[in-house]
Short mmCIF file of C-alpha atoms and ligand atoms in Angstrom, two decimals:
data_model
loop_
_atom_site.label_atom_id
_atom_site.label_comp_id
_atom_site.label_asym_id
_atom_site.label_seq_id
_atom_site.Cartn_x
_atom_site.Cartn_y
_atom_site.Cartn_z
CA UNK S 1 21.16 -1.63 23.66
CA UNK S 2 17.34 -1.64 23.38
CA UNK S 3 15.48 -2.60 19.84
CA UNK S 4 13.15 -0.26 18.32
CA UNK S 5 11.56 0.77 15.59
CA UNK S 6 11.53 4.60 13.98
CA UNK S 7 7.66 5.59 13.98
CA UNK S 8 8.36 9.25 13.04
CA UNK S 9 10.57 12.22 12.42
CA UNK S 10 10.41 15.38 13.21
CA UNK S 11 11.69 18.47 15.42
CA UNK S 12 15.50 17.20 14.53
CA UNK S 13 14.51 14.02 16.39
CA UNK S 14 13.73 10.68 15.32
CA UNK S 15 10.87 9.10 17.47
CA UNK S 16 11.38 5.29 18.48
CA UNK S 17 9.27 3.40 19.36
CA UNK S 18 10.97 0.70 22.37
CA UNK S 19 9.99 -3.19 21.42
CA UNK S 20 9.96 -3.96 25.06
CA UNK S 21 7.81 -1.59 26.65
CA UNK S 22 6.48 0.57 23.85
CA UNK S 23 7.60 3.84 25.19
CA UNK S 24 8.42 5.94 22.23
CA UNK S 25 12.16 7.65 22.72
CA UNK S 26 13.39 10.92 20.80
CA UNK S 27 16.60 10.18 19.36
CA UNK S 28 19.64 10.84 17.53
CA UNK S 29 21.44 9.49 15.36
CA UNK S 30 24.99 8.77 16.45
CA UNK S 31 28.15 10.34 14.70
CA UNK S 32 28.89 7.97 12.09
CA UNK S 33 25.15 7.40 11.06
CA UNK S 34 24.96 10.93 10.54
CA UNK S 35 26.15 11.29 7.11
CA UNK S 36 23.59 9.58 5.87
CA UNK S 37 20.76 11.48 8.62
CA UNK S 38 18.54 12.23 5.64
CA UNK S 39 18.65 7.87 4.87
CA UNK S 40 16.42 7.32 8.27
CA UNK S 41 12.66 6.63 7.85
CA UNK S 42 9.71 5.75 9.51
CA UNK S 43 9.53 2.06 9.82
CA UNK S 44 13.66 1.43 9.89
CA UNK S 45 14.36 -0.97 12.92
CA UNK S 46 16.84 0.45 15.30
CA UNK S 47 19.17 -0.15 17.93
CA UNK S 48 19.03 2.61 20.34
CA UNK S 49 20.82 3.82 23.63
CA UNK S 50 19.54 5.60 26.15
CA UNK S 51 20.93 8.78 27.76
CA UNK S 52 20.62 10.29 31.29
CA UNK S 53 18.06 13.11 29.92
CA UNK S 54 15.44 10.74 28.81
CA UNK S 55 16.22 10.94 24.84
CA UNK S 56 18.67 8.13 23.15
CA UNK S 57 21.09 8.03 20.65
CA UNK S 58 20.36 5.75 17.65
CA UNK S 59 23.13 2.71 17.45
CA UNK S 60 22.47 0.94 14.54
CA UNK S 61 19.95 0.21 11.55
CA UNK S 62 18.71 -2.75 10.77
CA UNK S 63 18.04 -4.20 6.78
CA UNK S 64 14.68 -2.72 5.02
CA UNK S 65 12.88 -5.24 3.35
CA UNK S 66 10.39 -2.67 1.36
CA UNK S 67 10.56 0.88 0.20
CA UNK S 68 8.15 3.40 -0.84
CA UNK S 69 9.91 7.28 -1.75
CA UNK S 70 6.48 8.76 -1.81
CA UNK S 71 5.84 9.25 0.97
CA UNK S 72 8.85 7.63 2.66
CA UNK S 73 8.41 4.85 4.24
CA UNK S 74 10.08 1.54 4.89
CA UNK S 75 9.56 -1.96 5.61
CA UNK S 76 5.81 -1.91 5.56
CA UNK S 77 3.87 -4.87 5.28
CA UNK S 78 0.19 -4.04 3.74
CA UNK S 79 -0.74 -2.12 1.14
CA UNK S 80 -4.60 -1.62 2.12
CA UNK S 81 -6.00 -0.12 -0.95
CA UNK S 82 -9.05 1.61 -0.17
CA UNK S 83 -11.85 2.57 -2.89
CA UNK S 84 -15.03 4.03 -2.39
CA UNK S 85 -18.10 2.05 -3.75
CA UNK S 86 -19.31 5.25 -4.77
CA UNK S 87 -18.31 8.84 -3.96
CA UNK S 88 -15.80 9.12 -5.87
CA UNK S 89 -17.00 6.01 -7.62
CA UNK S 90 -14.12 3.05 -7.98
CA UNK S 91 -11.78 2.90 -10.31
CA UNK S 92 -10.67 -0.79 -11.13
CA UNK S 93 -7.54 0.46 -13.90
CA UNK S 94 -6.47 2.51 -10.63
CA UNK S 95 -6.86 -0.84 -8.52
CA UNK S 96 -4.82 -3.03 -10.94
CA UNK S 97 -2.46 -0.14 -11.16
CA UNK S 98 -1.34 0.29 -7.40
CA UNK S 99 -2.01 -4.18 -7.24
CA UNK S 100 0.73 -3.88 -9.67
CA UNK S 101 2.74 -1.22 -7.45
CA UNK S 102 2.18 -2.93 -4.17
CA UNK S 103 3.57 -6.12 -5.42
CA UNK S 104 6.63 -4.71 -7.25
CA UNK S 105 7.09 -3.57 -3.60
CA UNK S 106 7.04 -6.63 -2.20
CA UNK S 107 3.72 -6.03 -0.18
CA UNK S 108 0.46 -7.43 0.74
CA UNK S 109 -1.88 -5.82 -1.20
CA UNK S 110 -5.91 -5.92 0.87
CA UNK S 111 -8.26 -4.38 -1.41
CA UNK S 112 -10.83 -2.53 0.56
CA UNK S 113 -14.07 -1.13 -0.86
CA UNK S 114 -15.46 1.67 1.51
CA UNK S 115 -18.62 3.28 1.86
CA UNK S 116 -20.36 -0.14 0.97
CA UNK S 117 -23.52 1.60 3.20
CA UNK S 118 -23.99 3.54 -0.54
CA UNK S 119 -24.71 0.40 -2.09
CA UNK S 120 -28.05 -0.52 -3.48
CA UNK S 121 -29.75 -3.61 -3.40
CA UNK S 122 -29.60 -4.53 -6.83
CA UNK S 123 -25.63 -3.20 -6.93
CA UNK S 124 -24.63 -6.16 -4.55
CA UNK S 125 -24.31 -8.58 -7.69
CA UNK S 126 -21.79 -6.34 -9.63
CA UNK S 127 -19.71 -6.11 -5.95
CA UNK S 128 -20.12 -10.02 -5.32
CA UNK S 129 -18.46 -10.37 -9.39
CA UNK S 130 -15.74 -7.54 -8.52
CA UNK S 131 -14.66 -9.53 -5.24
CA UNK S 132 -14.80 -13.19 -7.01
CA UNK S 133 -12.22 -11.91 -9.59
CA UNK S 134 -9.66 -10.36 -7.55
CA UNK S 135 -10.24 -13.31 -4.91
CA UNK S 136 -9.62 -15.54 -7.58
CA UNK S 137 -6.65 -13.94 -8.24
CA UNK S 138 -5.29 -14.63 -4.66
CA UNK S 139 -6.07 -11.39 -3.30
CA UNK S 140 -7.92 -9.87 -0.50
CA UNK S 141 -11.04 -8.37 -0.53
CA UNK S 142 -12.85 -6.81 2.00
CA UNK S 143 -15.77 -4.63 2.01
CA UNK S 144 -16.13 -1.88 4.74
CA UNK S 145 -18.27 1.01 5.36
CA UNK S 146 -16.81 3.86 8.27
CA UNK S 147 -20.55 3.75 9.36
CA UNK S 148 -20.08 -0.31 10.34
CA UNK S 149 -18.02 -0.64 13.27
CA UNK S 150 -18.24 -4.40 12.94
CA UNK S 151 -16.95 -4.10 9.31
CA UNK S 152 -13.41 -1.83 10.57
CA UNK S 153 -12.75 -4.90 13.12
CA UNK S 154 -13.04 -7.47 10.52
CA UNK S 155 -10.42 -5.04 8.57
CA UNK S 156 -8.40 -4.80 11.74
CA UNK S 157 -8.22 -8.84 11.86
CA UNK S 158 -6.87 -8.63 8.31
CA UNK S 159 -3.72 -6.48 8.64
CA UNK S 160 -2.96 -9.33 11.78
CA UNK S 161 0.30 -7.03 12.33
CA UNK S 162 3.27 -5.81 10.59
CA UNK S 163 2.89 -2.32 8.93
CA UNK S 164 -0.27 -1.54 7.44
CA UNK S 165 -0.68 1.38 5.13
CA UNK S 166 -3.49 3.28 3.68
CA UNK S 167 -3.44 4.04 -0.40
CA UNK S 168 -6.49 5.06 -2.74
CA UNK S 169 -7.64 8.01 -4.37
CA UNK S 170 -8.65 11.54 -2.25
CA UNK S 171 -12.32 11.03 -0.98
CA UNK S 172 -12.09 7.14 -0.64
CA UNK S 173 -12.38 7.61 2.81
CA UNK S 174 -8.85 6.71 3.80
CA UNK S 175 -8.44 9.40 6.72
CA UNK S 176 -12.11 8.35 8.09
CA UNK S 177 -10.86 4.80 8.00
CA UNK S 178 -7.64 5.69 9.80
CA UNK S 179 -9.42 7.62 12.40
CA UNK S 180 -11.85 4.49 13.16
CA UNK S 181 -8.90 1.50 13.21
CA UNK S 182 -7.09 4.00 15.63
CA UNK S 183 -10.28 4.41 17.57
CA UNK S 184 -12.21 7.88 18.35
CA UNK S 185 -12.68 8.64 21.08
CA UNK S 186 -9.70 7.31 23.18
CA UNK S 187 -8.16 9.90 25.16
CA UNK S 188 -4.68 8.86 23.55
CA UNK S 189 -4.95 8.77 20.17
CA UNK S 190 -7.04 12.13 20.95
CA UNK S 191 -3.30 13.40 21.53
CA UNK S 192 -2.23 11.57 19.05
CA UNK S 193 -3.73 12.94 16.34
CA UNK S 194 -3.52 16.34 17.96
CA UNK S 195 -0.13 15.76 17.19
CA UNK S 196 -0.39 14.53 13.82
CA UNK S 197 -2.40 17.36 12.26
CA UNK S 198 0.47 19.56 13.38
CA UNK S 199 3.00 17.28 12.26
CA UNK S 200 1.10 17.17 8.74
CA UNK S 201 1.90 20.53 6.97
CA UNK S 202 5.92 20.24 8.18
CA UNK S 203 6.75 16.75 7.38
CA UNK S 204 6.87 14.47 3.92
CA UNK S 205 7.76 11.48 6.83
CA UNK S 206 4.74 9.13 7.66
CA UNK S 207 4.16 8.53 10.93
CA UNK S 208 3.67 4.90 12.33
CA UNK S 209 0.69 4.84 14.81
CA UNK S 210 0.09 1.29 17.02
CA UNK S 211 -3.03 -0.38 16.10
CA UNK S 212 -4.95 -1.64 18.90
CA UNK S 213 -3.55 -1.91 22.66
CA UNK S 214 0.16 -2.88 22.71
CA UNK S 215 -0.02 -2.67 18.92
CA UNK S 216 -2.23 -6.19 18.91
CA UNK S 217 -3.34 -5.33 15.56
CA UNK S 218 0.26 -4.49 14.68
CA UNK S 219 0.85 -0.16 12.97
CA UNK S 220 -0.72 1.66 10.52
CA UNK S 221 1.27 4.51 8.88
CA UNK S 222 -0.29 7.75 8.35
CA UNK S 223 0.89 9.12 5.06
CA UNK S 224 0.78 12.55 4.79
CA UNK S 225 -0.52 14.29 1.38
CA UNK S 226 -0.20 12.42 -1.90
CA UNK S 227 0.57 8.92 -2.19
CA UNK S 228 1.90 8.07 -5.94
CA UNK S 229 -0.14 5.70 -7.72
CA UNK S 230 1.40 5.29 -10.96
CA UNK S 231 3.00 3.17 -11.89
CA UNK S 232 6.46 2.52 -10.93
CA UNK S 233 9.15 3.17 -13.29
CA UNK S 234 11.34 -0.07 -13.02
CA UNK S 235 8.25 -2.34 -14.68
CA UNK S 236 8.74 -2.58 -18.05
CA UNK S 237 6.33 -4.66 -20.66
CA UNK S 238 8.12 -7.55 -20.02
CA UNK S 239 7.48 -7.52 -16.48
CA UNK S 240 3.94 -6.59 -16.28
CA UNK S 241 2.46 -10.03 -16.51
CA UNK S 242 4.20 -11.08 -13.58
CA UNK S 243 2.31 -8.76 -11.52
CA UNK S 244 -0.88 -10.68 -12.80
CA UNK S 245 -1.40 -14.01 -10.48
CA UNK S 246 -4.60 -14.94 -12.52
CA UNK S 247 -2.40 -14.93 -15.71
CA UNK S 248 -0.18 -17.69 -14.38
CA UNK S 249 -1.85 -20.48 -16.28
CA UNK S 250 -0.47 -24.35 -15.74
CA UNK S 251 -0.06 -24.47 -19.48
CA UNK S 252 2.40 -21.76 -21.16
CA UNK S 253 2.10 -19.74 -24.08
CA UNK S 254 3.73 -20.97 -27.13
CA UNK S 255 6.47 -18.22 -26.74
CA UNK S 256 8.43 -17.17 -23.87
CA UNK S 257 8.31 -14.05 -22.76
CA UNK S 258 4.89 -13.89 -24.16
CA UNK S 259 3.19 -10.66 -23.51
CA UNK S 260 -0.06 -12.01 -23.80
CA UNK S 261 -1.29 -9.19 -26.49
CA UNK S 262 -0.94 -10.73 -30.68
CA UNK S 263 1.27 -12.87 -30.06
CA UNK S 264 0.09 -16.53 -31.49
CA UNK S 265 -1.31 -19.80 -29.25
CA UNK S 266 -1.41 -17.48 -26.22
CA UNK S 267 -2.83 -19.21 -23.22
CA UNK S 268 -4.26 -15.99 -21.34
CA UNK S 269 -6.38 -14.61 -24.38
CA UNK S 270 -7.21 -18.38 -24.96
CA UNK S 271 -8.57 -18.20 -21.02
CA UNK S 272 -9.89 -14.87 -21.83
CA UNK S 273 -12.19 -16.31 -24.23
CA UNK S 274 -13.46 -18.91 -22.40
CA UNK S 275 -14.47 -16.25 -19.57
CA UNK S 276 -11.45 -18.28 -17.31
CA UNK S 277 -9.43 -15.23 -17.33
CA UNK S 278 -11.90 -11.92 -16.57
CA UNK S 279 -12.38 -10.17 -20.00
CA UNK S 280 -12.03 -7.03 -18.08
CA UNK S 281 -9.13 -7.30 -15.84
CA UNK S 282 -7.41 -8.09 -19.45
CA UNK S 283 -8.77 -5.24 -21.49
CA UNK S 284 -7.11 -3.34 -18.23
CA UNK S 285 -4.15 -5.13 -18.75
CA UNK S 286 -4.04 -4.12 -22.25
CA UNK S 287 -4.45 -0.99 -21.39
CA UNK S 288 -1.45 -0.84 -18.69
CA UNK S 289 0.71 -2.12 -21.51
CA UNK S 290 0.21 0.81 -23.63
CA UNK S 291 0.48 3.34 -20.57
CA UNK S 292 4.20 1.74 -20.24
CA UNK S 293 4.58 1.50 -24.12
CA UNK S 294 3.82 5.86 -24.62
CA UNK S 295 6.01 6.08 -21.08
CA UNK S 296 8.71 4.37 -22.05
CA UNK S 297 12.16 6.37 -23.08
CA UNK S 298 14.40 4.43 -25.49
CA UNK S 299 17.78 5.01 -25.44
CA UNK S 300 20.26 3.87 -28.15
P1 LIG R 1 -9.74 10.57 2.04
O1 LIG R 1 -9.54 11.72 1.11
O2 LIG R 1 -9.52 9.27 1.35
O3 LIG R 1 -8.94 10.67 3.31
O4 LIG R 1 -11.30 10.56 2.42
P2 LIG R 1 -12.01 11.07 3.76
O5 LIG R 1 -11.76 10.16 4.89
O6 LIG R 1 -11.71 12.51 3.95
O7 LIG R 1 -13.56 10.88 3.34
C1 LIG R 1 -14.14 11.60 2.29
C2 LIG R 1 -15.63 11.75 2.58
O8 LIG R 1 -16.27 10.48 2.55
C3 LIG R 1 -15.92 12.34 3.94
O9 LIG R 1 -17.00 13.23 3.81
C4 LIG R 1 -16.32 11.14 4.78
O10 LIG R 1 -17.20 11.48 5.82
C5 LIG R 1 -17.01 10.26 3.76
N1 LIG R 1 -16.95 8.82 4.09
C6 LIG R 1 -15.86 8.13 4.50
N2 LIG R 1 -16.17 6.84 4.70
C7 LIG R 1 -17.49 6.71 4.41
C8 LIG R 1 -18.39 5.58 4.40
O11 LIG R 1 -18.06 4.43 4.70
N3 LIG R 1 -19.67 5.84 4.01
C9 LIG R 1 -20.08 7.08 3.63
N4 LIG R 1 -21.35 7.23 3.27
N5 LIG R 1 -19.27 8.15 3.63
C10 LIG R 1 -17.98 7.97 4.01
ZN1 LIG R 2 0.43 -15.24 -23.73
#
């Protein structure tokens, strides 16, 4: 039996990837898997068997760690969020939206800002504040432009392998990015992406490409169409500061539970105040609360 890993579907084939040499099989799933066929996605680690025509016949599916239903996609790694600087200018309740997404997903969030070649001198300030708050909040922040080669390696070093993908509003730059990790230019990802753009219009499936030779810098999935940024469902009020790492203060509110909006001797508004806790990233916060307080269906 030889380990894999499902980097696309398509053509009533699954394509997998080998772990050994990197040769990527079309395969089937065996009998028994078959009833749930439609429950294999891109990313699912596999246990396949070869046949005497070349193709293989999927054995076995390993656990999934993360999920994503739009687009499908499983045990990824990194959510790379990518924002333009300008053009379509960022949108920071967007970027605490899908922060709040990737981490209900159990994923690495790496803020990117793109196009940072649009920014002016006297702009550099308001990025240099942008970056100290989210790094503050333990996250990642990179800044990129597609026209820095130097700047798409250091974003290369980041993902440092697993499953990287791509997320951010249309025009961010998120295809130009993908097209730059992946390299132009090489004759293979040449057929590669020959591949993909025909793939595009006939599948809702990502497809996982190898970053770097031998997949060094680990995959990146390339989502097709719409990625949904809202956010999920499943977090309620209650849950919403959770998602907030700069929120978690050494001293607690005076109630549990505390929601961090009127509610008396509240440590986060306290921090607010004092500029400890940016006075934006809360008024967002506020503002996500509502969006989950008009969404919200009560049943009795
Ligand atoms: P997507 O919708 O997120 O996939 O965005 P695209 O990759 O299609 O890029 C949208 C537009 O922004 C295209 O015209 C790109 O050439 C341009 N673009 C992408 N990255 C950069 C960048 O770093 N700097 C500048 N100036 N333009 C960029
Ligand atoms: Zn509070």
């Amino acid at each position: 039996m030889i380990s894999g890993m499902v980097v696309s579907g398509y053509g009533g084939f699954y394509q997998v990837r080998r772990d050994d040499c990197g040769a990527v099989v079309d395969c089937k799933p065996r009998g028994r898997l078959k009833q749930s066929y439609s429950k294999i996605y891109p990313g699912d680690r596999v246990e396949i068997s070869l046949l005497p025509a070349g193709d293989g016949m999927i054995e076995a599916i390993g656990p999934r760690h993360t999920r994503l239903s739009r687009p499908q996609l499983v045990n990824f790694d990194q959510l790379i969020i990518v924002l333009a600087w300008k053009l379509p200018e960022y949108d920071l309740l967007l970027l605490d939206r899908v922060l709040v997404l990737a981490l209900e997903a159990r994923v690495r969030p790496v803020i990117c800002f793109n196009k940072l070649d649009l920014l002016e001198e006297g702009e550099a300030p308001l990025f240099q504040d942008i970056r100290a708050v989210y790094q503050a909040a333990g996250f990642s922040v990179l800044g990129v432009s597609a026209k820095d080669p130097a700047s798409i390696e250091a974003l290369k070093e980041q993902l440092g392998g697993g499953i990287s993908v791509l997320a951010g509003p249309s025009g961010a730059g998120k295809s130009t990015l993908l097209n730059q990790l992946l390299g132009e230019g090489s004759a293979e990802t040449g057929v590669v992406s020959d591949r993909l753009r025909r793939g595009r219009h006939t599948t809702r499936y990502a497809r996982i490409l190898p970053l770097g030779a031998d997949a060094a810098f680990g995959f990146i999935a390339d989502t097709p169409g719409f990625f949904a940024l809202e956010l999920p469902q499943s977090v309620t009020d209650r849950d919403l500061p959770g998602y907030y790492p700069d929120f978690q203060l050494d001293e607690p509110c005076r109630f549990d539970g505390c929601l961090h909006l009127s509610e008396p001797d509240c440590r986060v508004k306290q921090a607010v105040a004092k500029g400890r806790v940016d006075p934006e990233r809360y008024r967002r916060y506020q503002r996500l609360q509502e969006e989950i307080k008009t969404r919200e269906v009560v049943y009795w």
